[in-house]
Structure formats: structure tokens, C-alpha cells
Amino acid sequence: MTIIAKINKWNPEPEKISQAAGIIKKGGLVAFPTETVYGLGADALNAEAVKKIYAAKGRPSDNPLILHVADFEKIYELVEVNETAEILMKKFWPAPLTLVMKAKNIIPSVTRGGLDTAAIRMPDNPTALALIEAAGTPVAAPSANLSGRPSPTDFESVFNDMNGRIEMILDGGEVEVGIESTVIDITNPKKILMLRPGGMPREILEETLKMKLEVPDSQSKKRSPGTRYRHYAPNIPVIIWRCGEKFPDFDNAAYVGIHAPEIKIKNFILFDDIKNFARGLFAAFRKFEREKFSCVIVEYPQDSFGIGEGLRDRILRSAGAENKNMYNKGEKF
Ligand code: AMP
Ligand code: MG
């Protein structure tokens, strides 16, 4: 049985936090809201507890987890903190920014997918911070969905994927950002790698660091195995459309995007800006799959900055299109 507890995410009730923290301390799993997406949390320093995360999600065991922390001192026990880390942590955390640093031995190998580095983040959400604080340990937390599915941005999505598989879900309503954190590898301060675009815009990081973030080569790609796997996909096909191109013509399709297509489509969700698009994308996928549309046509936000880069990444991956041509000139891929 999964315990469900509604929680005021801005000002969480202490008794609910202490119940959830008790489960984590005992090696159990709790799903909780963060500002990006819902996380599936376990004690990051307890290898047996972390194994349960992989099992509950069906996640490949070489896909490392992000350790979530609530205070700055703890970080020094977990990883080698260099000057770049200090600058970024002090300036931005709590934030949707994950830093990959050289791991210390205290972090079990299973938590870091066998790598010698670890990914750390301080989430910007009072419930997440209170839970981590009360658990008294870093909390390993990937998104609280079955592996490969759209990340959960509201309670119902977590419940659908995780009910019966974990000890507790904290229901904090809808999240704010809607896509996961930006992950950068800062182990070499002269060559900082963008491993995954996300909630923290690249431009802000580059301005702060006064350098460009680099694309990982094939060697460093191996160092972020998560990027290899199919991700974020609903169980109906995702078809990509760029504004200005011919709109795909499918029976019983649904559409999600910012621009209204020229042809009539009955079932659609239109967002008024890029932030709301990012916030609502995964919930739209889940709604359309629930309502059994034949496919979801999604707008590819071509030249938006900020969260646009992360949103484009999620859209490409959900369509399985990272390495293929996008829907164009009436062809399907
Ligand atoms: P998720 O938990 O699904 O949001 O994914 C976490 C992301 O962080 C994945 O893309 C992982 O590959 C990446 N990640 C976690 N730990 C590391 C690490 N030690 N080195 C590189 N990437 C990591
Ligand atoms: Mg995930």
C-alpha cells in the first residue's frame, strides 16, 4: 500500500514531512514535489535503498542518479568541490542546476551508476528541502515515473506510475518548471560540458562562467549514460511539427504547442509562452494518451532561448528523433 499525503508545498506540514523522512531513513521510497518534476527519493548513501529506486522505475542500473541536498556543508562530504562549483552553488542554488563533480567514496557505486563522479543538486522547493533536511541524508531522486515515460509534473501522473510500488507519495499539486534540471559536468573547470539542457538556461551559466559550455564528445557521452536511453515518451506516437511547415494530416490526432496551426484541429492545447509550454508538455502527453488519440503532434520551438533548449531536447527525445530527420514535407519517420 502506498500512503498518499496531500501537502502544502510552500509551507509543508511538519508531521507529514517527518513521516516521509522516517520512511527514507528506514530505506524506503517516497515521491515528492520539486520545482522541476516529481522526484522518487531514497537515502542516497544506502545502496539497498537506492536499488529499490531502479527496481520501482525499471531503470537501467548504469543510469546514475542525482543526489539532492538541502545544505551547503554536506556537499563537501560527498564530492571534491572546486572553485567553479563554489561560484555556481553560491550564485544559483537552490535551482534547477545539477553539477557533476568528482565523487568521494561515501557515495555508493550504485547511486552513481558505477562512475567516479556524482551529480548533485539543491532543489528550489520548500517541501523537497524540508524532506531532505529531516531525512538527514542526501536523497537520490530521479523523476518519479516508470523508466522511459513522460516525467510526472503533477500528483496524478506520479500516482499512475508509482502507486503500489513505493511507500509514500507527497501530493504537492503541480510543479513550476515542468522539465528536469540542467546537468553540467564541471570536473574540468577549463572545459565545462553541457550533459543535459533543462530548467537553468545555458545563457545565464555562460555569462556567469564567462565561457561557452561544450558539447560532450562520444567519450564523455558515455559518462552520462542517461542520455542514451529513450525518454519522456507517451504510449502514442509523438510527431514533431515546426511552425511554417505543412501541418501533418492524421486522423484523430491531438496537438500541443504555442502557435495555432493553419488547418483545423479539434483537440489541442495551446500555451501562451515558452515557459508554460515547458511546464505543461508532459501533462499534455499523458492527457492525450489517456484520451486515446492516435498520436500527438507537438510544435518544435525553433528559436526560443532560455528554457527553449531544454524543451527542444525533451521533444526530440520523446519522439525518438534525436538522430533522425524530423517530420518534414509530409514524410513520417
Ligand atoms: P534523471 O534522474 O532521470 O533526471 O537523470 C539524471 C541525469 O543526470 C541523467 O542524464 C544522468 O546521466 C545524469 N547524471 C547523473 N549522475 C551523473 C554523473 N555522475 N555523471 C554524469 N551524468 C550524470
Ligand atoms: Mg527521468
PDB file of C-alpha atoms in Angstrom, residues 14 41 95 127 131 204 215 232 299:
ATOM      1  CA  PRO A  14       5.857  19.069   9.820  1.00  0.00           C
ATOM      2  CA  GLY A  41      13.536   9.664  -3.336  1.00  0.00           C
ATOM      3  CA  ALA A  95      17.917  25.916  -8.549  1.00  0.00           C
ATOM      4  CA  THR A 127       8.809  20.574   0.616  1.00  0.00           C
ATOM      5  CA  LEU A 131      12.189  16.381   3.451  1.00  0.00           C
ATOM      6  CA  ILE A 204      22.887  32.504 -17.751  1.00  0.00           C
ATOM      7  CA  VAL A 215      29.066  19.584 -26.195  1.00  0.00           C
ATOM      8  CA  TYR A 232       9.799  11.030 -21.939  1.00  0.00           C
ATOM      9  CA  GLU A 299       5.412  22.036 -32.019  1.00  0.00           C
TER      10      GLU A 299
END
